[in-house]
Structures are given as C-alpha cells and as structure tokens.
mmCIF file of C-alpha atoms in Angstrom:
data_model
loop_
_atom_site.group_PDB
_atom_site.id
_atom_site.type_symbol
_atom_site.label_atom_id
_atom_site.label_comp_id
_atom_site.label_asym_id
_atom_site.label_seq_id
_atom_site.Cartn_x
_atom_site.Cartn_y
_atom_site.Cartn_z
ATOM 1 C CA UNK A 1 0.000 0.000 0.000
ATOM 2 C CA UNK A 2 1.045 3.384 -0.938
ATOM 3 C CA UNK A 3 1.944 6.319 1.737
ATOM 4 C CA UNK A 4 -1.319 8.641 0.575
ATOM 5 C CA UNK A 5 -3.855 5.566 0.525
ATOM 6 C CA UNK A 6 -2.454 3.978 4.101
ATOM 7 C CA UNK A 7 -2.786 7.776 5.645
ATOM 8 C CA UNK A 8 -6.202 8.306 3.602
ATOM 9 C CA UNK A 9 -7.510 4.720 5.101
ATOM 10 C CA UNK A 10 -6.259 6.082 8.463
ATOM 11 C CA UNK A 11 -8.515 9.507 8.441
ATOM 12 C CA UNK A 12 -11.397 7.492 6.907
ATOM 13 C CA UNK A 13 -10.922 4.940 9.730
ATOM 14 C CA UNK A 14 -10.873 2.126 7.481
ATOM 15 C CA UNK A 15 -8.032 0.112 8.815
ATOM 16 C CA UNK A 16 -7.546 -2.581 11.105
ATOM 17 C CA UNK A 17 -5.108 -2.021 14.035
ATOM 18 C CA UNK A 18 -3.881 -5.501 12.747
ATOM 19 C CA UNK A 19 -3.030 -4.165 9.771
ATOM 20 C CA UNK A 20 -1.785 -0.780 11.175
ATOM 21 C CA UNK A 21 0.648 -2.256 13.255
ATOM 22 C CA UNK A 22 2.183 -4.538 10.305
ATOM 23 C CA UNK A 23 2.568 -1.688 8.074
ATOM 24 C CA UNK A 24 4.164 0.350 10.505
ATOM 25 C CA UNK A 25 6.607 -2.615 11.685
ATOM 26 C CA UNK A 26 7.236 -3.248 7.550
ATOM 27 C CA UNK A 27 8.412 0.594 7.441
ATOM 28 C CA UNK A 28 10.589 0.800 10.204
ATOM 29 C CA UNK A 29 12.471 -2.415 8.676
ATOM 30 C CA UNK A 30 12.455 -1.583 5.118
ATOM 31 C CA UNK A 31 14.988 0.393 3.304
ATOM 32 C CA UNK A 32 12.739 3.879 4.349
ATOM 33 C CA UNK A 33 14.786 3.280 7.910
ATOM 34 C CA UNK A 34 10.764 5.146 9.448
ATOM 35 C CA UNK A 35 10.784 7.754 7.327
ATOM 36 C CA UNK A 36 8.762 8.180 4.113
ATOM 37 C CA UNK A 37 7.482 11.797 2.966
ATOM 38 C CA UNK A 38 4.187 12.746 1.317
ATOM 39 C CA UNK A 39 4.974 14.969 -1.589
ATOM 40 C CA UNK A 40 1.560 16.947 -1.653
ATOM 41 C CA UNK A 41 0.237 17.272 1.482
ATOM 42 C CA UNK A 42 -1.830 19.985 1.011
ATOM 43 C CA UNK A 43 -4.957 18.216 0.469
ATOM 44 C CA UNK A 44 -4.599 15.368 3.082
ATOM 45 C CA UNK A 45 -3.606 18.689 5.714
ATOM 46 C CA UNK A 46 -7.028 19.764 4.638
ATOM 47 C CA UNK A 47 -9.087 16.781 5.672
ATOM 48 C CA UNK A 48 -7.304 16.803 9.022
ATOM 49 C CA UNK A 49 -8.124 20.375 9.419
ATOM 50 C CA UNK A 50 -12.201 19.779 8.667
ATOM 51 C CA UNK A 51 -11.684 16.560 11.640
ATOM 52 C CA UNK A 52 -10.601 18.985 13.633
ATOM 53 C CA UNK A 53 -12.878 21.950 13.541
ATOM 54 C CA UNK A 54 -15.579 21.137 15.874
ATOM 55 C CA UNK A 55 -12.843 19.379 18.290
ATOM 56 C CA UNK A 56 -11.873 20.392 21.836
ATOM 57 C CA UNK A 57 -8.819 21.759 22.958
ATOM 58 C CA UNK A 58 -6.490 20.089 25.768
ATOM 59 C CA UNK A 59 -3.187 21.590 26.922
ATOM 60 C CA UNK A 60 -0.539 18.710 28.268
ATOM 61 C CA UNK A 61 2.860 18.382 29.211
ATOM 62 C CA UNK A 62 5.125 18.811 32.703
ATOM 63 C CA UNK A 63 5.326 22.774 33.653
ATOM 64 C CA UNK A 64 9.006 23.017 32.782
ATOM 65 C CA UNK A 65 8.365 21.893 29.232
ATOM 66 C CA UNK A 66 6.761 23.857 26.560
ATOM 67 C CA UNK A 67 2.742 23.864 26.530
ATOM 68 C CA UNK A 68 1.739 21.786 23.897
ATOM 69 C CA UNK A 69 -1.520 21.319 22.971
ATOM 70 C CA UNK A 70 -3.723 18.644 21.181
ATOM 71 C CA UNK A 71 -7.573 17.762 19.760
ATOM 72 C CA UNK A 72 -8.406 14.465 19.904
ATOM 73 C CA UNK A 73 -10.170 13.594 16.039
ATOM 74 C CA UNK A 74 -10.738 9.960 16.769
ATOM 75 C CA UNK A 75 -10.198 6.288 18.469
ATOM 76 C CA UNK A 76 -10.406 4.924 21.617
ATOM 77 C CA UNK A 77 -8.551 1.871 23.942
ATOM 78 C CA UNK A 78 -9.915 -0.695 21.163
ATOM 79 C CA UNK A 79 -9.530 1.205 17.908
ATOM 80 C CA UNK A 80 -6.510 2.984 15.584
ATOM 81 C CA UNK A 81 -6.575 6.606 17.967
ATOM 82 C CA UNK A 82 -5.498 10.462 16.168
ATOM 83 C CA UNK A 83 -5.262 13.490 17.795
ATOM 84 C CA UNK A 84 -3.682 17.127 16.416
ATOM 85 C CA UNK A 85 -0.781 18.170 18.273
ATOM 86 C CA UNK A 86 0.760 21.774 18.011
ATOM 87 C CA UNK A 87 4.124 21.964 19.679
ATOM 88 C CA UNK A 88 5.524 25.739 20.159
ATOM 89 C CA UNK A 89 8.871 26.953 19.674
ATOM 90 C CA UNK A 90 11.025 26.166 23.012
ATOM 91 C CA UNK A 91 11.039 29.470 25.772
ATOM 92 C CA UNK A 92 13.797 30.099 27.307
ATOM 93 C CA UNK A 93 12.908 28.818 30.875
ATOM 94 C CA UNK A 94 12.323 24.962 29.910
ATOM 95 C CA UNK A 95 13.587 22.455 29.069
ATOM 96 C CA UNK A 96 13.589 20.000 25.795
ATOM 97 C CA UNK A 97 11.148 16.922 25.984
ATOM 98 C CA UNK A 98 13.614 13.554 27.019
ATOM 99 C CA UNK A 99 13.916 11.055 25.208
ATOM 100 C CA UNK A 100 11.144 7.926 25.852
ATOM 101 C CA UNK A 101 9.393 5.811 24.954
ATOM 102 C CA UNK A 102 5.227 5.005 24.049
ATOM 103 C CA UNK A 103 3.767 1.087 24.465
ATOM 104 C CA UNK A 104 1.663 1.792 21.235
ATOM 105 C CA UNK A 105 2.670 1.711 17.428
ATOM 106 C CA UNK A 106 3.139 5.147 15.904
ATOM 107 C CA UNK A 107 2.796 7.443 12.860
ATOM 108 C CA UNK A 108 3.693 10.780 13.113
ATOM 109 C CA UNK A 109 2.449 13.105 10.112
ATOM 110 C CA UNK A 110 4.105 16.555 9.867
ATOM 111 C CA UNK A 111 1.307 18.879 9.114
ATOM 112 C CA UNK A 112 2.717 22.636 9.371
ATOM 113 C CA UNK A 113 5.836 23.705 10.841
ATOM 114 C CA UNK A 114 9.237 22.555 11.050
ATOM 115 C CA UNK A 115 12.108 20.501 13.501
ATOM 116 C CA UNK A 116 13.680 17.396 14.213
ATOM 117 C CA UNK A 117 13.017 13.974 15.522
ATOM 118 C CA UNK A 118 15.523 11.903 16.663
ATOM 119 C CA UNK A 119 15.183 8.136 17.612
ATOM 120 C CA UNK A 120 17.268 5.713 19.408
ATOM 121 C CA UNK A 121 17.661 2.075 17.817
ATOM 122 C CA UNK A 122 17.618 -0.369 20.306
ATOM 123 C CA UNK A 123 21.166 -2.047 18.919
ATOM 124 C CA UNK A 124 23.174 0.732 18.787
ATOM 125 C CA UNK A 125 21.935 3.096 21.305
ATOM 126 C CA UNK A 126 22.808 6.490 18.966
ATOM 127 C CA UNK A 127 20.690 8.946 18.357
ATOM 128 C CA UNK A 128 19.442 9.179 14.513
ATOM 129 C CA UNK A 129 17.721 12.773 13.503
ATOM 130 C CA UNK A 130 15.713 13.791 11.316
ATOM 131 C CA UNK A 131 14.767 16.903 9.589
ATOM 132 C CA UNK A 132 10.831 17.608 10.252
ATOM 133 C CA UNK A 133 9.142 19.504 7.087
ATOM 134 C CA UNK A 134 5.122 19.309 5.794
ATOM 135 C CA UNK A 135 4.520 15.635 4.837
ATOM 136 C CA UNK A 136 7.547 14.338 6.512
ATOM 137 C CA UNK A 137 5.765 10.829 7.906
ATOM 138 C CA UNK A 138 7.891 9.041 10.616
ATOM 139 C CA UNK A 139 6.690 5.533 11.551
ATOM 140 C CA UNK A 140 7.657 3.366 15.215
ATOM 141 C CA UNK A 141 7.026 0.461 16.508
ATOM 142 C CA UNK A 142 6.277 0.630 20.282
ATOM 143 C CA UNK A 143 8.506 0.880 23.203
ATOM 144 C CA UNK A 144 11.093 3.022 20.272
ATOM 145 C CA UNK A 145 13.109 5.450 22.469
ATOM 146 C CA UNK A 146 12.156 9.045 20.769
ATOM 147 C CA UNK A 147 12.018 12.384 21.215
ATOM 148 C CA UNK A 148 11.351 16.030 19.424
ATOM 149 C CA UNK A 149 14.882 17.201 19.495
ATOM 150 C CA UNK A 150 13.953 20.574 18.011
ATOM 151 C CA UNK A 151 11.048 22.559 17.153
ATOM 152 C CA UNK A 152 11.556 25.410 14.683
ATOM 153 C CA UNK A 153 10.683 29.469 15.052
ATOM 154 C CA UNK A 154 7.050 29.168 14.023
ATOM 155 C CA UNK A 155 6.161 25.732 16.171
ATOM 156 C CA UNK A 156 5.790 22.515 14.777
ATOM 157 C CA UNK A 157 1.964 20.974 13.802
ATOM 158 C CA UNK A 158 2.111 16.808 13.648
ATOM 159 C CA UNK A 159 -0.432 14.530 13.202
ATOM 160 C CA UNK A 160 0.107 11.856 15.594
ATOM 161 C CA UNK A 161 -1.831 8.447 15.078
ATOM 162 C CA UNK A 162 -1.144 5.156 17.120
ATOM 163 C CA UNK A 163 -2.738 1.730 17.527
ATOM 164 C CA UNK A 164 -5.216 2.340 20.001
ATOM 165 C CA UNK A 165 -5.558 5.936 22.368
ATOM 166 C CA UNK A 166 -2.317 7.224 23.648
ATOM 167 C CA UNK A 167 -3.651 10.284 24.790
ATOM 168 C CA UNK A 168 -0.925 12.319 27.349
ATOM 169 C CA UNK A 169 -1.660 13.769 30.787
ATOM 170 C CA UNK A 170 -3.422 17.227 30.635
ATOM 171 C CA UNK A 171 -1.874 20.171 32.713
ATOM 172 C CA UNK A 172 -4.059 21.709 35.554
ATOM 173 C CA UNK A 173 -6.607 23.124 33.931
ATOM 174 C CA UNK A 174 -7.471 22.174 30.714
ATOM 175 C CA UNK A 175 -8.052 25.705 28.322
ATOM 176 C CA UNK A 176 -11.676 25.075 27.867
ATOM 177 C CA UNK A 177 -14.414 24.359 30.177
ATOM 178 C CA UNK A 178 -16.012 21.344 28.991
ATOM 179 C CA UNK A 179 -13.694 18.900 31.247
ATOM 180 C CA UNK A 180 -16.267 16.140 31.083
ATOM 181 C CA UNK A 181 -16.150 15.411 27.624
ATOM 182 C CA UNK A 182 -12.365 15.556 27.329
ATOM 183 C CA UNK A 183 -10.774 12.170 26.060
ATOM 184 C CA UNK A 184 -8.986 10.743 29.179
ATOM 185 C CA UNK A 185 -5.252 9.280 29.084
ATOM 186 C CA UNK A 186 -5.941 5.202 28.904
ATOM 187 C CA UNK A 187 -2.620 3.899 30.171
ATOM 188 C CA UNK A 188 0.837 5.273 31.474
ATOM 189 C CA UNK A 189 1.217 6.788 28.054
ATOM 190 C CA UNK A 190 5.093 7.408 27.800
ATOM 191 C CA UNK A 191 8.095 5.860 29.649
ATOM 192 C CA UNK A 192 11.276 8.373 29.737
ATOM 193 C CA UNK A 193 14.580 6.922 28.399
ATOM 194 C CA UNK A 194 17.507 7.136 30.773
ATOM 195 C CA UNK A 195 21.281 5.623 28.793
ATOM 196 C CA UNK A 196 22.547 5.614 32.056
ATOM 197 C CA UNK A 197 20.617 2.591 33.406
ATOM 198 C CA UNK A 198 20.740 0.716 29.832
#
C-alpha cells in the first residue's frame, strides 16, 4: 500500500489495528529506515483540518516543558486513535522533551511547521535525527526510544496516530471548560529513556 492511501484509510478509519501495526513494523524495517514523505500534502492537511474543527482543545505536558496542545479527532482503547498536536517553539525557561518511549505503534504526520526527531535504535543506542518539514511521515514500533529534538521558530503541527488511544496527561486546567467530555489518558502513556541505566 502506498503512503497517501495507508494515511487516507487512516482519516477514513478504514483500517484494522492488525493491519496498522504490520505496516508500521514493515516501514521501520524496510529500506525507508521510518521515514517516508508525502509529496503533496496539502490536500490530506485539509481533511485533518475539517476533523478537527468542531474538536476540543487540551493543553498537556510537565510545567518546565513547553505547553503543547492537542484535539483528539478519533479512536479509543480498542480502535486505531489520532489526535492534532501543536508543539511551540522552546522558551527560554524549559527544558527539551527527554527522550522515551510510548507502548503503542506510531505514525507521526508533519502537518505545518518545522524541527527534528531523533530516535534511538535499540542495537546501537545512537541517536538518529531527522529533519521535520510538511509531509515528513515518521513511523515506530512501540517501546522506540524518541524524542522532538527541536522545534523550529514558528512551532511545529504533527499529526500523531497510534494503535489504540495514547492520549498524554493534561496540565491543571485544561483551556476550555467542557472537562467532562475531554478524552482521558488510557494507560501510562510514555516511559522516559535514561542511557545511564541501559
């Protein structure tokens, strides 16, 4: 299956998470090394912006990070899980995301913005980056070590789509009031990567 139809099959949830989860795990072992880049994204951006219109809002991530913040589109614990993630430029006062890991298969579609990625492969414990553009698709299979090394000037927009819901820890207060009908994190989503104990 090509990149556009696999992605397309994704938004129009029309894909098993068996099937998911082999493609990804074909991807990271072929030639492509997790990496494979959708020339024209422009029209595949726009049906992830029309899933997202009527979404909520959620603000995650530890208070000395930067605020990111997500809309879940779809999924749940059972079913292939999406959500919109912006990720602003770094401030001055906090620190870089670590590196770890998540216990779910991933895709990663660059939507808007720019920065890198960097993974960790589990034989040779170095660091591997790569450059983050529009349509830049990175695939994982879980419990890959990973991180976003960098995000550039104008923030970095990613599509981020896993085997079942993978949904992070919200900050305080969520920026919206409807707390009720927020999607709730299913599982100890993310597992931080320490070299020194490996």
């Amino acid at each position: 299956m090509i990149l556009e139809a696999f992605l397309q099959d994704i938004l129009s949830q029309n894909i098993s998470r068996e099937n998911f989860s082999l493609y990804v795990k074909n991807i990271w072992e072929s030639e492509e090394g997790g990496v494979m880049y959708y020339h024209d994204p422009s029209s595949f951006c726009l049906n992830i912006w029309h899933l997202s219109f009527d979404k909520l809002i959620t603000e995650h991530g530890r208070p000395e990070q930067p605020l990111s913040i997500s809309q879940h589109l779809f999924g749940d614990e059972n079913h292939i899980s999406a959500r919109l993630v912006y990720d602003p430029p770094k401030q001055n006062n906090q620190y870089p995301l670590e590196h770890h890991s998540h216990p779910v298969d991933t895709v990663i579609f660059v939507v808007n913005g720019s920065g890198v990625f960097s993974f960790i492969y589990d034989d040779t414990k170095k660091a591997i980056d790569i450059d983050l553009k529009p349509g830049t698709t990175l695939f994982f299979p879980s419990n890959t070590v990973h991180t976003i090394k960098e995000v550039g000037n104008e923030g970095l927009e990613t599509l981020n789509i896993t085997d079942r819901l993978n949904q992070p820890s919200y900050r305080t207060e969520p920026i919206n009031e409807k707390k009720d009908l927020l999607v709730k994190p299913s599982e100890d989503f993310s597992q931080i990567y320490n070299p020194n104990l490996t």
